[in-house]
Backbone as JSON, one array per atom type, in Angstrom:
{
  "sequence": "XXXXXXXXXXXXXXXXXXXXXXXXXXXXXXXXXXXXXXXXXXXXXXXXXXXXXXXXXXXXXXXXXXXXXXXXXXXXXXXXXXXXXXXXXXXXXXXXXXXXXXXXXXXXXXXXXXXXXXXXXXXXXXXXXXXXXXXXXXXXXXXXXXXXXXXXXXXXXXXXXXXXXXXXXX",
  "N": [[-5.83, -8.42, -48.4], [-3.75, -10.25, -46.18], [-0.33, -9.92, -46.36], [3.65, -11.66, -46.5], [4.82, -10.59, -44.88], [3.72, -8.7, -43.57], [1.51, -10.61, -41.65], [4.61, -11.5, -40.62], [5.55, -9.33, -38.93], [3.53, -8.5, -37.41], [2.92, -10.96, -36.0], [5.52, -11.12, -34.63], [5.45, -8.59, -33.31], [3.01, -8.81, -31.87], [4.57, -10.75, -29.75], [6.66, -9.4, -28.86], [4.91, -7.41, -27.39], [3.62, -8.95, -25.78], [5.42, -9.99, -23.85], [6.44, -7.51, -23.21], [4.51, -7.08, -21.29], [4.16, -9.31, -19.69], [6.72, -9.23, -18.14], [6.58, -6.25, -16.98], [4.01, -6.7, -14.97], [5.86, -8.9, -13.38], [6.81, -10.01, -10.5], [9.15, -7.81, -8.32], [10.96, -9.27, -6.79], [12.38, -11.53, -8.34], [13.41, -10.43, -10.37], [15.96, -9.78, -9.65], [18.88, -11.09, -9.51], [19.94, -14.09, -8.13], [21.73, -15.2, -5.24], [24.1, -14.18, -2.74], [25.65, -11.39, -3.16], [24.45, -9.8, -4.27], [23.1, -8.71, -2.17], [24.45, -6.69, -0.78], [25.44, -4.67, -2.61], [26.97, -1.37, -3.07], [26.86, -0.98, -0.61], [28.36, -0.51, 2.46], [30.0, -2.43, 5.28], [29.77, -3.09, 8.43], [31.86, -5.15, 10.61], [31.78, -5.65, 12.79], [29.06, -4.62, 14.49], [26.19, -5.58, 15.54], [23.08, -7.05, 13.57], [20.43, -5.86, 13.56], [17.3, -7.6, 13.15], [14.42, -6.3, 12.02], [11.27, -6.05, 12.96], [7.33, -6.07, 13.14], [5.48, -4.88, 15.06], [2.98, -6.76, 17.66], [0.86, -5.36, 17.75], [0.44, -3.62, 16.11], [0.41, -5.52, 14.01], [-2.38, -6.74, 14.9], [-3.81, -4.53, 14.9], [-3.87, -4.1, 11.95], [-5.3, -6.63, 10.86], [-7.45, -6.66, 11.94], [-8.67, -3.86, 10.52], [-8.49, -4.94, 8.02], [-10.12, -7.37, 7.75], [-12.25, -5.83, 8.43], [-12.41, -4.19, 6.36], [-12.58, -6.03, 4.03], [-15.26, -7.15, 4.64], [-16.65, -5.44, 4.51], [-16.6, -4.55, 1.46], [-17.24, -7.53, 0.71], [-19.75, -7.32, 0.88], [-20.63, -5.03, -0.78], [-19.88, -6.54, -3.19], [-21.96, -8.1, -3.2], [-23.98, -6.95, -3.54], [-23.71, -5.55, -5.66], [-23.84, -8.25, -7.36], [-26.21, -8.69, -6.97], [-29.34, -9.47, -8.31], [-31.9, -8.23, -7.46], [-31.07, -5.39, -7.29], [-30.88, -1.84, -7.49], [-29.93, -0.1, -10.49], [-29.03, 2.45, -9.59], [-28.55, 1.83, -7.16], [-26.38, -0.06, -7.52], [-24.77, 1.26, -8.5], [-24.07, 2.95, -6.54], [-22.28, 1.47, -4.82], [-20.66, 0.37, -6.43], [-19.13, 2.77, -6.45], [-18.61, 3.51, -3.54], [-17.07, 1.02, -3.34], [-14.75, 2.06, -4.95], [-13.78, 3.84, -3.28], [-13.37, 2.89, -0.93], [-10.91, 1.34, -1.85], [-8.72, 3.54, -2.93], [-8.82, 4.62, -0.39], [-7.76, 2.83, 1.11], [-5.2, 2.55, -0.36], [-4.24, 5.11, 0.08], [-3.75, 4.92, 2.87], [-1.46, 2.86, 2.83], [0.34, 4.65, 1.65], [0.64, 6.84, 3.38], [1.72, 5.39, 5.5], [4.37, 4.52, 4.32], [5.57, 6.3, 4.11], [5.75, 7.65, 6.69], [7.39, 5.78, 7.6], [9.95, 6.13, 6.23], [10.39, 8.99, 6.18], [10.83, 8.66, 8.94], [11.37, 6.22, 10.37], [9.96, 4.89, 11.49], [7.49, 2.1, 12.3], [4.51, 2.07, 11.31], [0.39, 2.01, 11.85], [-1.72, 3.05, 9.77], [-5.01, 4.88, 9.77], [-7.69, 5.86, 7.63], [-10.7, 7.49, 8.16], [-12.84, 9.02, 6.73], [-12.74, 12.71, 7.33], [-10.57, 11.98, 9.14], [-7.65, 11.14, 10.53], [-5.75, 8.17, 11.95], [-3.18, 7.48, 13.4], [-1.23, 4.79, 14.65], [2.18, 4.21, 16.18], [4.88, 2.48, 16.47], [6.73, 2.88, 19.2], [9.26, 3.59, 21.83], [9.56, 5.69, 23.16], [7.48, 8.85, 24.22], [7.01, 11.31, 22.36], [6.43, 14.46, 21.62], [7.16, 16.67, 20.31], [8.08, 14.65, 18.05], [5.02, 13.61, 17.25], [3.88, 15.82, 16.33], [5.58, 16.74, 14.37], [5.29, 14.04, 12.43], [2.38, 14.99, 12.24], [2.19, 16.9, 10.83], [3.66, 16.36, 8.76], [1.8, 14.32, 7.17], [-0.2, 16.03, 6.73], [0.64, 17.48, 4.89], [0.16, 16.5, 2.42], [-2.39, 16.78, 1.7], [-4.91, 19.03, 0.82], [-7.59, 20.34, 2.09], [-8.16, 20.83, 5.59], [-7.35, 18.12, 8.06], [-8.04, 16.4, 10.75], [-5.99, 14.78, 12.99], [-4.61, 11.84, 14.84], [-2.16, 10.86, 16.92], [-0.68, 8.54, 18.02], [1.37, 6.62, 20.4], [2.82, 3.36, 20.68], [4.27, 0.65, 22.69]],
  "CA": [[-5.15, -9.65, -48.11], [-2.56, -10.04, -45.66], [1.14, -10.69, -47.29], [3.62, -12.44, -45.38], [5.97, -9.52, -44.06], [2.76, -7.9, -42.2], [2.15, -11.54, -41.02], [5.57, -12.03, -39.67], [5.82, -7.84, -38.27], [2.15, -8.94, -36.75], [3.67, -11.85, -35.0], [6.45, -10.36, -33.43], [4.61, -7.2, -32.24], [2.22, -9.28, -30.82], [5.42, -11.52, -28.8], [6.56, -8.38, -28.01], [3.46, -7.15, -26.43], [3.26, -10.5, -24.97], [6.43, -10.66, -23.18], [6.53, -6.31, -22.05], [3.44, -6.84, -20.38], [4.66, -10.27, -18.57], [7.94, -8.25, -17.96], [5.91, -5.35, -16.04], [3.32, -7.48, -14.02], [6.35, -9.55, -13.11], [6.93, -9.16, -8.78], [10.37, -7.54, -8.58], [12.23, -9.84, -6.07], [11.98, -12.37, -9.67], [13.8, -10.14, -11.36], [17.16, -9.72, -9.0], [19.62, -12.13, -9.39], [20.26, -15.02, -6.7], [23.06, -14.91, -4.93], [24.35, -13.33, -1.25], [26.74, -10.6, -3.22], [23.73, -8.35, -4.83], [22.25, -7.04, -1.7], [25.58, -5.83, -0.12], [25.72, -3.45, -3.29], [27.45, -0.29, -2.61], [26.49, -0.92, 1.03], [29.73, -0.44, 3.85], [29.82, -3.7, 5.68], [30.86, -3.5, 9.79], [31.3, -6.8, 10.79], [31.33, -5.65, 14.46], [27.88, -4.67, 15.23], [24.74, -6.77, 15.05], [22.72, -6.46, 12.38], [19.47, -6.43, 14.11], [16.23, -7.44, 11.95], [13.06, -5.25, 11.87], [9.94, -6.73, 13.37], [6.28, -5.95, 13.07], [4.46, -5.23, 16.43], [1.96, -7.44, 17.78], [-0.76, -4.62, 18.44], [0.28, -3.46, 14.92], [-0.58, -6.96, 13.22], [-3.6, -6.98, 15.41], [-4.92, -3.23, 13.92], [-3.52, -4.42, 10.52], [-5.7, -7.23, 10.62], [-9.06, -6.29, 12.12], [-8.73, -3.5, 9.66], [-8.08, -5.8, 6.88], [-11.64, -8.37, 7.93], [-13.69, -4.8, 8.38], [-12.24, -3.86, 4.46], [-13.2, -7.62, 2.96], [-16.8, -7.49, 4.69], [-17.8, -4.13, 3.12], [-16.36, -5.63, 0.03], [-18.24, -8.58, -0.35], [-21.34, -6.81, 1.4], [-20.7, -4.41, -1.46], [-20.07, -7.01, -4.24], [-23.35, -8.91, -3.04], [-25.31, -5.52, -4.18], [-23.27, -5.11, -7.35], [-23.68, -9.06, -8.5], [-27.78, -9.4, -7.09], [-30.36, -9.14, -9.96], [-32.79, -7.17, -6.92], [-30.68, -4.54, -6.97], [-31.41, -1.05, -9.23], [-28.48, 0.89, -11.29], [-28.2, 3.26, -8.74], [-27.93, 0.75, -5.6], [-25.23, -0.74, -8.08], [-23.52, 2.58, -8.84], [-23.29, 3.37, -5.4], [-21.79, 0.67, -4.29], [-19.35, 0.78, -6.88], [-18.24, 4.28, -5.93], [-18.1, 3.0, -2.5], [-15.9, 0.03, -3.36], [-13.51, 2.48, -5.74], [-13.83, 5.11, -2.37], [-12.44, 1.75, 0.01], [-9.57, 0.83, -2.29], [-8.28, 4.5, -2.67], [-8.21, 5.26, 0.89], [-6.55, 1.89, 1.47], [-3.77, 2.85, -1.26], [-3.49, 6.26, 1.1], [-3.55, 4.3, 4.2], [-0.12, 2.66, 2.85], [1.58, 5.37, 1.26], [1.12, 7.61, 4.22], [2.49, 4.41, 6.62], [5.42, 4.12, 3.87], [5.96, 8.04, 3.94], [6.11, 7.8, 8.04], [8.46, 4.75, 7.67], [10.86, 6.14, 5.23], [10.59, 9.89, 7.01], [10.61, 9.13, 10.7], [11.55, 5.42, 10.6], [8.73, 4.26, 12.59], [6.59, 0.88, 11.99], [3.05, 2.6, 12.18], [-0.48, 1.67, 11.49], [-2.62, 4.25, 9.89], [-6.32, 4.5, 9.77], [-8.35, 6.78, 7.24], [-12.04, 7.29, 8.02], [-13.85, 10.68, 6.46], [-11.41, 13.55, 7.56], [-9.91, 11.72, 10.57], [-6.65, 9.96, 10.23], [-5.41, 8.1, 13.22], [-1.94, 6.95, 13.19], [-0.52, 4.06, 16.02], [3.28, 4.06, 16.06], [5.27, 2.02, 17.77], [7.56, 3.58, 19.63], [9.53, 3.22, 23.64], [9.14, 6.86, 23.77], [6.45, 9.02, 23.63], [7.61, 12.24, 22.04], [5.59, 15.36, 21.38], [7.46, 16.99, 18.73], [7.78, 13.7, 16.92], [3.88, 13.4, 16.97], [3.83, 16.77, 15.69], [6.09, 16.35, 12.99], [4.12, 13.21, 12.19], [1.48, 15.28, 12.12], [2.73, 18.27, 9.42], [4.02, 15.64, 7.27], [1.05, 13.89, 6.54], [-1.07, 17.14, 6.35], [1.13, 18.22, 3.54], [-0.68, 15.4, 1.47], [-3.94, 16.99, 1.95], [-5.46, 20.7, 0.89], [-8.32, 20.4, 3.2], [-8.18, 19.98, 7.13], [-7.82, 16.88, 8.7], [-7.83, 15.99, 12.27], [-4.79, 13.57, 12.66], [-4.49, 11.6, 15.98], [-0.91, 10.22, 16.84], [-0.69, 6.96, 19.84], [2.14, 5.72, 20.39], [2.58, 2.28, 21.37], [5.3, -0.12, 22.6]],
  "C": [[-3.87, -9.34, -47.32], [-1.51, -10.68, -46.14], [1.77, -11.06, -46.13], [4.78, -11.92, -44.31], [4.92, -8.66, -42.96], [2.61, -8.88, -41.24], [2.97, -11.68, -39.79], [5.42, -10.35, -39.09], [4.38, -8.36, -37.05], [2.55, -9.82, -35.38], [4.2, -11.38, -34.0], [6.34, -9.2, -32.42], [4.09, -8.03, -31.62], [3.27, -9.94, -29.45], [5.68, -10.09, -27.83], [5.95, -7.69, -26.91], [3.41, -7.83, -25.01], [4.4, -10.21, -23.77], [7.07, -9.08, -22.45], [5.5, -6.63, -21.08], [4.05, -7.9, -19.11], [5.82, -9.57, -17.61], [7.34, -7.44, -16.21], [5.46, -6.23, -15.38], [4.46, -8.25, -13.2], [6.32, -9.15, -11.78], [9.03, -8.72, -8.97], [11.12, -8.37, -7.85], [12.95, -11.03, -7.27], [13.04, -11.78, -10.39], [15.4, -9.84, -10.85], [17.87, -10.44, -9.31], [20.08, -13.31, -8.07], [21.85, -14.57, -6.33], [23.39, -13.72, -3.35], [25.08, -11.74, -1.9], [25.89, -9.41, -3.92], [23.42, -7.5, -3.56], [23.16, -6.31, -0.75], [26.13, -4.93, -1.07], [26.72, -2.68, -2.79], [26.78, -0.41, -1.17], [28.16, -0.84, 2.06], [29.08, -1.64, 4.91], [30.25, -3.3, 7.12], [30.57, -4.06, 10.51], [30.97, -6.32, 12.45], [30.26, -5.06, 14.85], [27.08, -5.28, 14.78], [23.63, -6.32, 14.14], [21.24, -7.28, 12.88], [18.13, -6.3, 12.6], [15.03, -6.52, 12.95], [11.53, -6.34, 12.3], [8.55, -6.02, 13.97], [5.75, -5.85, 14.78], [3.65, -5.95, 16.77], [0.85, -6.78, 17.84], [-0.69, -3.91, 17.01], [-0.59, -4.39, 13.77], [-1.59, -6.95, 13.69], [-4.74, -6.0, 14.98], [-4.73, -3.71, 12.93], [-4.73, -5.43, 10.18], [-7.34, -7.16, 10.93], [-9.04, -4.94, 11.02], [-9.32, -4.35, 8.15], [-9.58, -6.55, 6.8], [-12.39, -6.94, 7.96], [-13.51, -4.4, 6.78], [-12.98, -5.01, 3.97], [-14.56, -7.49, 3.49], [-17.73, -6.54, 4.03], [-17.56, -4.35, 2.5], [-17.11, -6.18, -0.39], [-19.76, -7.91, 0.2], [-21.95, -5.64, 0.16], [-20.93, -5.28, -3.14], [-21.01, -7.93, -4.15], [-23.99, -7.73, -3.66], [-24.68, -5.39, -5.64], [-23.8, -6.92, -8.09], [-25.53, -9.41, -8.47], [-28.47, -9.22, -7.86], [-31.57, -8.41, -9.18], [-32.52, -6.14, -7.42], [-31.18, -3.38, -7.85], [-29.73, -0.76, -9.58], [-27.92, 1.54, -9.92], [-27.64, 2.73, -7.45], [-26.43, 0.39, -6.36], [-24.05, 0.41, -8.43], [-23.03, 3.24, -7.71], [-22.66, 2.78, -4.49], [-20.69, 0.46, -4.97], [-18.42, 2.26, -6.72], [-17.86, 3.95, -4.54], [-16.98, 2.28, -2.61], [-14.5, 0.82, -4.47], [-13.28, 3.65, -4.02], [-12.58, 3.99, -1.1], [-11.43, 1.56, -0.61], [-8.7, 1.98, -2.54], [-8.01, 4.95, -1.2], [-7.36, 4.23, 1.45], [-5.04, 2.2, 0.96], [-3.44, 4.41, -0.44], [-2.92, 5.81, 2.74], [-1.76, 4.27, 4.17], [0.89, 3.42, 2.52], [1.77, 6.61, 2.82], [2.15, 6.68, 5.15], [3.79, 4.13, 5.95], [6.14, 5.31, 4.03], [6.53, 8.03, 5.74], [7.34, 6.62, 8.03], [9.58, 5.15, 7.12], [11.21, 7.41, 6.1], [11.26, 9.63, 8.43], [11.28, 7.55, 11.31], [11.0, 4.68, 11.53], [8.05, 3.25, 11.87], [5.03, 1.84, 12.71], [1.52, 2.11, 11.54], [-1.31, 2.91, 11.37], [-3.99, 3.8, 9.2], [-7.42, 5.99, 8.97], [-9.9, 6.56, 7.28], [-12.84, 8.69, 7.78], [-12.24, 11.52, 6.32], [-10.73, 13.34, 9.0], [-8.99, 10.95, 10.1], [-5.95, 9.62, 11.53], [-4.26, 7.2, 12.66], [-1.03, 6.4, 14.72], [0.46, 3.93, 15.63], [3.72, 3.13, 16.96], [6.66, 2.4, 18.27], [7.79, 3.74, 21.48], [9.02, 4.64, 23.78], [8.28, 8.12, 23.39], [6.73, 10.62, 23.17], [6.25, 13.51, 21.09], [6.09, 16.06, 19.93], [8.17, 16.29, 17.35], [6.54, 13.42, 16.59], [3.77, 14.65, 16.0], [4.07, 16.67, 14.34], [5.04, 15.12, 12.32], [3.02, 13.72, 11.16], [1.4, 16.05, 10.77], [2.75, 17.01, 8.36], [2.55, 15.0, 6.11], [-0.22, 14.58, 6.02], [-0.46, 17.74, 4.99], [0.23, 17.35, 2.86], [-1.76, 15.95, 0.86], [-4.0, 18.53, 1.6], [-6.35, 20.8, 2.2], [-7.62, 20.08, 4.67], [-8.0, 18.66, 7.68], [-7.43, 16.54, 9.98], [-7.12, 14.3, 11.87], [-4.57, 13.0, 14.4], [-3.16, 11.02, 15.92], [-0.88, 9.32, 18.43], [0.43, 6.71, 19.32], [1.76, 4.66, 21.74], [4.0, 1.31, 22.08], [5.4, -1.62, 22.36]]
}
């Protein structure tokens, strides 16, 4: 029989539970405070130069996005074989290894394009297919031993080989 101190301990674990998990999942801009005076933090302010914003390429958004429609069609071309009642086990198991194989190289896609952004300060679009990684930057000038570098960095990632292409674009 439950008494009424496990009960109430029961309860409150469970709120608990309830309200870390909401916590985590939460998106972080939610959790900042409003207000103009947080994101000048410890930042140095000088009013006299322009405080230009950051903007996306157009030939970037344009790989970003035909990317993006060729990911969703093997997707659902994949979750049509996982939900049909034709299908066997193994059609269905290899289509789920496929669709865990697409969402891992996507999650490398971005960390290498966050790794070149944060490194090199470049807006770039990268593209993993097998052992080829092709990486469009955009950039006025076209620089050899910035492709290079480029190149090292994102080979550290990797044990094996991989042929790495570097375009820049403007």
């Amino acid at each position: 029989m439950i008494n009424k101190k496990s009960l109430w301990f029961l309860t409150l674990f469970s709120l608990i539970l309830i309200l870390s998990v909401y916590y985590i999942t939460m998106p972080s801009e939610l959790l900042l405070p409003s207000g103009d005076y947080t994101s000048n933090v410890g930042k140095q302010i000088d009013n006299k130069k322009p405080v230009l914003g950051v903007e996306e390429s157009t030939i970037l958004v344009a790989l970003r996005v035909e990317a993006d429609e060729q990911m969703l069609n093997e997707l659902d071309n994949l979750k049509g074989i996982l939900t049909s009642v034709e299908t066997t086990v193994d059609e269905k198991n290899n289509a789920f290894e496929k669709m865990k194989l697409i969402n891992i190289t996507r999650g490398e896609e971005e960390a290498l394009e966050k790794k070149i952004l944060d490194s090199f300060e470049l807006q770039t679009f990268v593209k993993i297919d097998g052992d080829q990684i092709r990486v469009v930057a955009v950039s006025d000038k076209h620089d050899v031993g910035l492709a290079n570098d480029i190149m090292r960095s994102i080979q550290e990632n990797y044990n094996i080989k991989k042929y790495i292409s570097v375009k820049f674009q403007k």
